[in-house]
PDB file of C-alpha atoms and ligand atoms in Angstrom:
ATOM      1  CA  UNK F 504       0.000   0.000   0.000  1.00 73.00           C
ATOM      2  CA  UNK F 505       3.452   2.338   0.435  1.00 83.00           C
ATOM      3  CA  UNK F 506       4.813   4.069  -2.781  1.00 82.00           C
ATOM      4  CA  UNK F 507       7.322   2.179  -4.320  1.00 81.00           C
ATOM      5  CA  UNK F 508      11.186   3.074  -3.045  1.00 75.00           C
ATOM      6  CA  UNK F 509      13.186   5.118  -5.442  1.00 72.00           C
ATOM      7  CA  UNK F 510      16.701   4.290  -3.868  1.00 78.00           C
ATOM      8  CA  UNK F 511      18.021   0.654  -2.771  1.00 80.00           C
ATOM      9  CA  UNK F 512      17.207   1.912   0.938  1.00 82.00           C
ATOM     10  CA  UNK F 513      16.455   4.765   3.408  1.00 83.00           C
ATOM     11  CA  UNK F 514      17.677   3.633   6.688  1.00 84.00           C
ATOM     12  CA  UNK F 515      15.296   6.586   8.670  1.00 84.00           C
ATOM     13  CA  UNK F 516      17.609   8.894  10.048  1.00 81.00           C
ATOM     14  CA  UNK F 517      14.800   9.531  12.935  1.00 65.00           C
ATOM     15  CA  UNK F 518      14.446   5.963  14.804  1.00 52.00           C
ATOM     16  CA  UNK F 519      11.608   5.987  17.097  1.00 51.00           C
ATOM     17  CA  UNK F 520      10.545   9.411  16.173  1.00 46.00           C
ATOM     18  CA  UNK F 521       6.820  10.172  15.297  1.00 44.00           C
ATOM     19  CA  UNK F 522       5.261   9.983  12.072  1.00 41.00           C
ATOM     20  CA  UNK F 523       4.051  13.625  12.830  1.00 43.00           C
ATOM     21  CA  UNK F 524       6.961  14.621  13.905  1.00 45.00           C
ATOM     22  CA  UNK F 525       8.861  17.680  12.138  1.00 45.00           C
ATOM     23  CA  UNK F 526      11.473  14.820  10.966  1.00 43.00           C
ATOM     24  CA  UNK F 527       8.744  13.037   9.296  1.00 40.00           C
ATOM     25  CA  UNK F 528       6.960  15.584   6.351  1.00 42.00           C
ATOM     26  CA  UNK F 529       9.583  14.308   4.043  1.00 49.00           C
ATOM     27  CA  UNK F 530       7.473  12.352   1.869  1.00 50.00           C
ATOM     28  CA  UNK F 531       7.575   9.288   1.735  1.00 57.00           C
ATOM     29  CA  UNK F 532       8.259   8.603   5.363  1.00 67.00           C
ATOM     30  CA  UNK F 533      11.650   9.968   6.911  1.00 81.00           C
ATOM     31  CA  UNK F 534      14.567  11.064   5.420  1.00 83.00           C
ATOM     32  CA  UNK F 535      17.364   8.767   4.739  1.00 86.00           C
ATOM     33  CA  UNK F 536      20.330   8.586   7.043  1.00 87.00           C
ATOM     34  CA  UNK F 537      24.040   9.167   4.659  1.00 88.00           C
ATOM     35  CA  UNK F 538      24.469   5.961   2.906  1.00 89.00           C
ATOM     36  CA  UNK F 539      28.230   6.236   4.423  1.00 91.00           C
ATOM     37  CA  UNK F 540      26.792   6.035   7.792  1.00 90.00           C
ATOM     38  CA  UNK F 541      24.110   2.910   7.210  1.00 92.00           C
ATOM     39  CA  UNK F 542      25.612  -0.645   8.676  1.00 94.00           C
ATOM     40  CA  UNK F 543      24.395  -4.052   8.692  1.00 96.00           C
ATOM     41  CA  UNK F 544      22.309  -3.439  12.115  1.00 95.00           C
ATOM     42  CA  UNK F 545      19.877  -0.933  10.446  1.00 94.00           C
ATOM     43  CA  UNK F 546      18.937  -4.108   8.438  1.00 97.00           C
ATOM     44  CA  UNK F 547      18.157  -6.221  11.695  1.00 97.00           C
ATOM     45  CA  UNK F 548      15.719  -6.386  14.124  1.00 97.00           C
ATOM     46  CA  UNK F 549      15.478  -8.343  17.059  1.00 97.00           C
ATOM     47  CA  UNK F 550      12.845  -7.133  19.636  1.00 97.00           C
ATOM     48  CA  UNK F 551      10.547 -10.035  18.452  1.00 98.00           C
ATOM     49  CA  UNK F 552      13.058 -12.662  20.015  1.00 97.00           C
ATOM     50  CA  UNK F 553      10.821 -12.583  22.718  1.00 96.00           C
ATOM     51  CA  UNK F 554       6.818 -11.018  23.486  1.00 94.00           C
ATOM     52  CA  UNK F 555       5.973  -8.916  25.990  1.00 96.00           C
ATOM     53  CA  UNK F 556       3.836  -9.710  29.133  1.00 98.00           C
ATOM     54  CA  UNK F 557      -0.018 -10.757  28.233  1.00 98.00           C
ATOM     55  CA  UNK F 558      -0.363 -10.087  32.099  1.00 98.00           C
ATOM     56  CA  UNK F 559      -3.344  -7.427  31.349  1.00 97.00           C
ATOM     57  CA  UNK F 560      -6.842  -7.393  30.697  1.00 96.00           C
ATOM     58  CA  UNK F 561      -6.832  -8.574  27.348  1.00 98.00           C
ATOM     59  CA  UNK F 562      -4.235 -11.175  27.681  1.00 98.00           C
ATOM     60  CA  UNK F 563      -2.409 -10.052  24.954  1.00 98.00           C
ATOM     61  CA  UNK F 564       0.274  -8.210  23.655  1.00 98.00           C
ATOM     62  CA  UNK F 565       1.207  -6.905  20.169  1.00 98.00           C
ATOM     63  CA  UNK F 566       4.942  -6.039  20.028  1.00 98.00           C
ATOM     64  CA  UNK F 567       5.545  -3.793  16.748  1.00 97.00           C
ATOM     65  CA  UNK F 568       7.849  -4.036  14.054  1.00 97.00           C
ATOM     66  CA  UNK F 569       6.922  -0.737  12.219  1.00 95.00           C
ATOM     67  CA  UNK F 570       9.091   1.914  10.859  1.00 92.00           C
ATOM     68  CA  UNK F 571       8.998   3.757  13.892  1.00 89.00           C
ATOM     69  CA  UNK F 572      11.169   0.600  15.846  1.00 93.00           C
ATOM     70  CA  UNK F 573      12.868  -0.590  12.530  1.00 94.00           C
ATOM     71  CA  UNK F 574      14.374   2.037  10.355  1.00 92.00           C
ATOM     72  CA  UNK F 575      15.848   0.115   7.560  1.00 94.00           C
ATOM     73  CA  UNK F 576      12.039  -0.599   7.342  1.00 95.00           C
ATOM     74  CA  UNK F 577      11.409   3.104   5.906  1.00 92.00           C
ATOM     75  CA  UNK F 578      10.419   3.205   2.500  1.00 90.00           C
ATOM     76  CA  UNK F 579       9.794  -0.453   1.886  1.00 93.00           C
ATOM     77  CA  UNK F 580       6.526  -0.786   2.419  1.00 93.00           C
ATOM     78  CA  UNK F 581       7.068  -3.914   4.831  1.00 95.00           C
ATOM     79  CA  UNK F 582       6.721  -4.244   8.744  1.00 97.00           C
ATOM     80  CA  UNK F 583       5.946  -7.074  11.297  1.00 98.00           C
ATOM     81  CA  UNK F 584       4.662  -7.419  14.370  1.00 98.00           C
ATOM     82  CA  UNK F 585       4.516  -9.833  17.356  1.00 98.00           C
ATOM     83  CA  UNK F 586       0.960 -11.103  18.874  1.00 98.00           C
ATOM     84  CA  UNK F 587       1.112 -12.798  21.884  1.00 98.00           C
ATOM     85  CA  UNK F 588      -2.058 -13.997  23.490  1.00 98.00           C
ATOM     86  CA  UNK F 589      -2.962 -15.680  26.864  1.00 98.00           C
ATOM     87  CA  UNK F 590      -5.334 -18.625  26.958  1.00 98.00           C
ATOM     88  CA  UNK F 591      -8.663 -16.753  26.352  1.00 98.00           C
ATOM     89  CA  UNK F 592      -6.444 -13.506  25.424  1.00 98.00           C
ATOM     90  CA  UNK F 593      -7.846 -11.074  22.925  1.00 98.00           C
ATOM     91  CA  UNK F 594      -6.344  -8.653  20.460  1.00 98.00           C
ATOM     92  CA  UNK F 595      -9.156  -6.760  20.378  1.00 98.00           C
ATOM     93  CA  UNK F 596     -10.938  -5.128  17.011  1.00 98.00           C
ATOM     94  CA  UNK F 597      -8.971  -2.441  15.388  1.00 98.00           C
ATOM     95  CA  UNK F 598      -8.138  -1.748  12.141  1.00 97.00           C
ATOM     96  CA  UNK F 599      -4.987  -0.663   9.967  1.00 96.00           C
ATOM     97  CA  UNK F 600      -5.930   2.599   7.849  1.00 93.00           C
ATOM     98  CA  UNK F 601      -3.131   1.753   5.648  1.00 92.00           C
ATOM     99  CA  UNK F 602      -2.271  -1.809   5.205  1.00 95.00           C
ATOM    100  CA  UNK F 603      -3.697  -5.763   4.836  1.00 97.00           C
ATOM    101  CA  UNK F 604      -2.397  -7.571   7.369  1.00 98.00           C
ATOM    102  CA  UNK F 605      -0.951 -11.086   6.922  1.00 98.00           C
ATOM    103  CA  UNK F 606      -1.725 -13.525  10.148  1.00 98.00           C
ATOM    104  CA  UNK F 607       0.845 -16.240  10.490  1.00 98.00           C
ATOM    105  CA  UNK F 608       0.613 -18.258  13.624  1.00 98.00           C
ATOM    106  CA  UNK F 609       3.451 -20.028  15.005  1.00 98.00           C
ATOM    107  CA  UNK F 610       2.218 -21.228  18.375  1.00 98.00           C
ATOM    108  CA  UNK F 611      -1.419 -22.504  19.861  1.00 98.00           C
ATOM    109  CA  UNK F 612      -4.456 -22.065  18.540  1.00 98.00           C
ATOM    110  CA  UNK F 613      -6.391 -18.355  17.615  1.00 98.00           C
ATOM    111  CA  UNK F 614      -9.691 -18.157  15.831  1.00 98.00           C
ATOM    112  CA  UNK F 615      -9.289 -14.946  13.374  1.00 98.00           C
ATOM    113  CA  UNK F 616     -11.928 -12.739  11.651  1.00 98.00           C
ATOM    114  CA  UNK F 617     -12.845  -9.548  10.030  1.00 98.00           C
ATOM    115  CA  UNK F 618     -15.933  -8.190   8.734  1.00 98.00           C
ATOM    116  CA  UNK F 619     -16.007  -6.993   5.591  1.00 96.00           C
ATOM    117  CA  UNK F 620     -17.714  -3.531   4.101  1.00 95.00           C
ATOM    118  CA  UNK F 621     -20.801  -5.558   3.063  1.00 96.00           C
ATOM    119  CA  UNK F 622     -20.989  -6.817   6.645  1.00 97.00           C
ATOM    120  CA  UNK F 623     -20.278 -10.554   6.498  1.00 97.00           C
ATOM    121  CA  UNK F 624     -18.021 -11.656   8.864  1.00 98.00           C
ATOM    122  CA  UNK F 625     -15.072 -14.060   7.442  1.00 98.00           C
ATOM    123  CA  UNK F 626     -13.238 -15.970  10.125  1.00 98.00           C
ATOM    124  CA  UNK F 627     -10.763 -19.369  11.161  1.00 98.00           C
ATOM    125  CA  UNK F 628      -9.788 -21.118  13.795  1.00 98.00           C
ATOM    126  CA  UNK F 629      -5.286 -20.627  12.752  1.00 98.00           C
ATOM    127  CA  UNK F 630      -3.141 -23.286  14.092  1.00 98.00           C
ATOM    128  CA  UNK F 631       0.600 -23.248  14.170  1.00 98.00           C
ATOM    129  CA  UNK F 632       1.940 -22.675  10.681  1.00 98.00           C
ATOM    130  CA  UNK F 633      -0.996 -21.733   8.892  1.00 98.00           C
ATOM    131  CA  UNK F 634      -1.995 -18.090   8.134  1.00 98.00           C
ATOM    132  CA  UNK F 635      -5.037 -15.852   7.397  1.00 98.00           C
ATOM    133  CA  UNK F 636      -5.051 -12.499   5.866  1.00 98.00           C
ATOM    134  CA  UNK F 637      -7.355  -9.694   6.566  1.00 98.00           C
ATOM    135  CA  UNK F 638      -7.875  -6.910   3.524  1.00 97.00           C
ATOM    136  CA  UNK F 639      -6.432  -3.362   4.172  1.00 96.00           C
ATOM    137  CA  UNK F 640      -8.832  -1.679   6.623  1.00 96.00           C
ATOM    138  CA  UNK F 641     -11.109  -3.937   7.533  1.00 97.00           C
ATOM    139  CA  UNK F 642     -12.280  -4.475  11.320  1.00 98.00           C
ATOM    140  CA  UNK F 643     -10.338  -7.138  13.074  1.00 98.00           C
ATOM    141  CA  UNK F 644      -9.152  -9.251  16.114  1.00 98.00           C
ATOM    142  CA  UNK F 645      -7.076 -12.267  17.609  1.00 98.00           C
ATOM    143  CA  UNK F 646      -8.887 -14.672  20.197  1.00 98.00           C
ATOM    144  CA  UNK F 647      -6.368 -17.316  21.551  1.00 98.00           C
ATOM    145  CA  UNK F 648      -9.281 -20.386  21.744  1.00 98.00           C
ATOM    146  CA  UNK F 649      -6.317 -23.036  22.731  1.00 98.00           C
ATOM    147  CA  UNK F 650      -5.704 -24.216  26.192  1.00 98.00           C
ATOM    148  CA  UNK F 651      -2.015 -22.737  25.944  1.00 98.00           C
ATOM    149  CA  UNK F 652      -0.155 -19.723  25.242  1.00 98.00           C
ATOM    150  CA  UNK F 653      -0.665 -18.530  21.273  1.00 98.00           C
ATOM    151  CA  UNK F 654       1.793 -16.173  19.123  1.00 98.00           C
ATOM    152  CA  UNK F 655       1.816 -14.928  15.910  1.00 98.00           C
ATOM    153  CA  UNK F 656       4.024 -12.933  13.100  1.00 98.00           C
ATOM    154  CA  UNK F 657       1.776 -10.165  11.453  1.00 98.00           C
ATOM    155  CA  UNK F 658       3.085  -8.892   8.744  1.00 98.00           C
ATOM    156  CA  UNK F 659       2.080  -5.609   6.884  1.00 98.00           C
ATOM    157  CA  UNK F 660       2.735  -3.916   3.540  1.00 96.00           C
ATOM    158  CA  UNK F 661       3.265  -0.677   5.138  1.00 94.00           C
ATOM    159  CA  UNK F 662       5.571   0.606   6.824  1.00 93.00           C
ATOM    160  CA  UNK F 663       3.541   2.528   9.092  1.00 92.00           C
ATOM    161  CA  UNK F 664       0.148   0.729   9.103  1.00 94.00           C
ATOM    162  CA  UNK F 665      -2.130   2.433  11.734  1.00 93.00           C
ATOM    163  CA  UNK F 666      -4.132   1.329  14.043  1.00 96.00           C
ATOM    164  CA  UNK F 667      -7.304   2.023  15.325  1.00 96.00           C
ATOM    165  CA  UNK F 668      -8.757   0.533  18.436  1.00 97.00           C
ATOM    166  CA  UNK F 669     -12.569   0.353  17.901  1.00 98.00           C
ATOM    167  CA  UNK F 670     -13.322   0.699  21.629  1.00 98.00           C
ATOM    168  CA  UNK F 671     -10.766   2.931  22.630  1.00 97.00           C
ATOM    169  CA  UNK F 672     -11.368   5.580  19.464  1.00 97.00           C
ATOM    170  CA  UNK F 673     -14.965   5.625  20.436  1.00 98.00           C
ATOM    171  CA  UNK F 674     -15.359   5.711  24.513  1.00 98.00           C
ATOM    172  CA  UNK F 675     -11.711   6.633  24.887  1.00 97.00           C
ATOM    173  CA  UNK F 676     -11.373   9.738  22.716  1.00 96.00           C
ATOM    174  CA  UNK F 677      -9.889  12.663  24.094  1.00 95.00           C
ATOM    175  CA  UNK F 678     -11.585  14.986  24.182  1.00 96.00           C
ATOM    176  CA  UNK F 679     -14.557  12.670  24.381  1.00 97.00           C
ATOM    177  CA  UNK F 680     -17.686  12.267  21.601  1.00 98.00           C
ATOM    178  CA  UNK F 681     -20.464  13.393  23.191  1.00 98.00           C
ATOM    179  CA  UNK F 682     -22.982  10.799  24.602  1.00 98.00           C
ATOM    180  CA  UNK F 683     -25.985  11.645  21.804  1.00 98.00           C
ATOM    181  CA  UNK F 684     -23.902  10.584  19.367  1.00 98.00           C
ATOM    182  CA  UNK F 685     -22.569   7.569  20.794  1.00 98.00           C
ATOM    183  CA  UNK F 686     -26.225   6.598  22.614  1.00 98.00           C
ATOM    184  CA  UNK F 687     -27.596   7.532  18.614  1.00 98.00           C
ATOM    185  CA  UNK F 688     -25.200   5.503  16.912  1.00 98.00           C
ATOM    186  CA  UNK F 689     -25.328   2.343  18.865  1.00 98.00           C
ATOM    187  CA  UNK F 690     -29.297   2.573  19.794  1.00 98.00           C
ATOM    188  CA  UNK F 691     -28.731   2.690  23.692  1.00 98.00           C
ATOM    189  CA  UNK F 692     -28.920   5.115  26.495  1.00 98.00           C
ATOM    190  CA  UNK F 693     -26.857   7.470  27.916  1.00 97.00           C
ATOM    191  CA  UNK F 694     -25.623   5.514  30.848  1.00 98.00           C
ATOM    192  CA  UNK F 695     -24.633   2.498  28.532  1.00 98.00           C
ATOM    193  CA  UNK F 696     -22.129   5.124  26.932  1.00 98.00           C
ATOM    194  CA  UNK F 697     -21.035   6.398  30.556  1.00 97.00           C
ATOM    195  CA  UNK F 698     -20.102   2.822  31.778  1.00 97.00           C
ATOM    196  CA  UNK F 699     -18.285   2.527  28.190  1.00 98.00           C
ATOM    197  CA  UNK F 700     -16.878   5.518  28.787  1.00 98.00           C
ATOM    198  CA  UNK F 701     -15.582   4.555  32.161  1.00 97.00           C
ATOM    199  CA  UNK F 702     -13.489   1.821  31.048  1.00 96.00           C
ATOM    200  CA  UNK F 703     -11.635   3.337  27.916  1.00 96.00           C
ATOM    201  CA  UNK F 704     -11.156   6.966  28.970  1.00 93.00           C
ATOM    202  CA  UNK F 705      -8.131   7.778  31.375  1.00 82.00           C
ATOM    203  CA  UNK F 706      -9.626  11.028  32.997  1.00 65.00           C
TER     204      UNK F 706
HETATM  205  C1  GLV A1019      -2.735  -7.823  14.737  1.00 94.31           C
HETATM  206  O1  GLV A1019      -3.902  -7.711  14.390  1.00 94.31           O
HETATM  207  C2  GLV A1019      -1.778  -6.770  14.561  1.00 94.31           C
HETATM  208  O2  GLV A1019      -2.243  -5.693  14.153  1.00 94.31           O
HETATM  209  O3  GLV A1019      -0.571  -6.974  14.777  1.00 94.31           O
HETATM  210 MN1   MN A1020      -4.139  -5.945  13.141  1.00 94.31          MN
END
């Protein structure tokens, strides 16, 4: 979904910065670090040796692999990221503004599913070794339905993919959508939104 590179690479020269930062209105993504200054480590990546805790109220953890914690990543139109889920653990729905996502699942068991624009909702159960893709933008989620641990390799065509967390955008948005609209849109009351509210707003 990235433009195509115009140079062999562009190691960003702005690791971990933002992709509203100042550094980053170069388009496409950052600007290149001197070619004279690149070395083989801007190529390699190895955060996803290992996941991060699950030990939260999803029971899952996506580690990324995006442009932002890979730089040799910047203008390739490529990332990864690690999903680690608990037994019951959820990624929850989200989608990627910019990017399909490629599942594969290397460990346990993890039913996955999106809906689509028509509203049908397309899902498997993914064991170790097989994968599932969900189309660019479309709502999605992880739910580990093995007895053990589960872990997957996600893998984007984009750099920079997005993401936006259904729940959290809409009860956690700062400042916050007023409860008519919410109440309105999902044909409840008021104090349905409030207890929403309540668990996806910090304030
Ligand atoms: C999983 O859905 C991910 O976005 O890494
Ligand atoms: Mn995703």
């Amino acid at each position: 979904a990235d433009p195509d590179p115009v140079q062999d690479f562009c190691v960003a020269a702005a690791p971990g910065g933002h992709y509203n930062s100042s550094y980053s209105t170069t388009y496409p993504g950052f600007p290149c670090k001197p070619s004279s200054l690149v070395v083989s480590d801007d190529f390699f990546f190895a955060a996803h040796a290992s996941g991060a805790s699950t030990d939260n109220s999803n029971g899952a953890a996506v580690t990324p692999g995006n442009v932002e914690a890979f730089p040799g990543l910047n203008t390739l139109g490529l990332s990864i990221n690690r999903v680690d889920l608990a037994p019951g653990g959820v990624n929850p729905l989200h989608t990627h503004p910019r990017s399909a996502e490629l599942v594969h699942v290397e460990a346990g068991e993890m039913l996955v599913g999106f809906v689509s624009t028509e509203g049908r909702f397309y899902s498997k159960v993914v064991r170790a070794g097989e994968s599932f893709v969900i189309p660019r933008g479309m709502m999605h989620f992880q739910y580990n339905v093995g007895a053990g641990a589960a872990r997957a390799m996600t893998v984007f065509n984009s750099q920079l993919p997005g993401v936006v967390l259904a729940a959290q955008s809409l009860f956690g948005a700062e400042p916050e959508i007023p409860d008519a609209v919410l109440a309105k849109s999902f044909q409840v009351d008021a104090d349905t939104i409030k207890l929403l509210k309540s668990k996806f707003r910090k304030g």
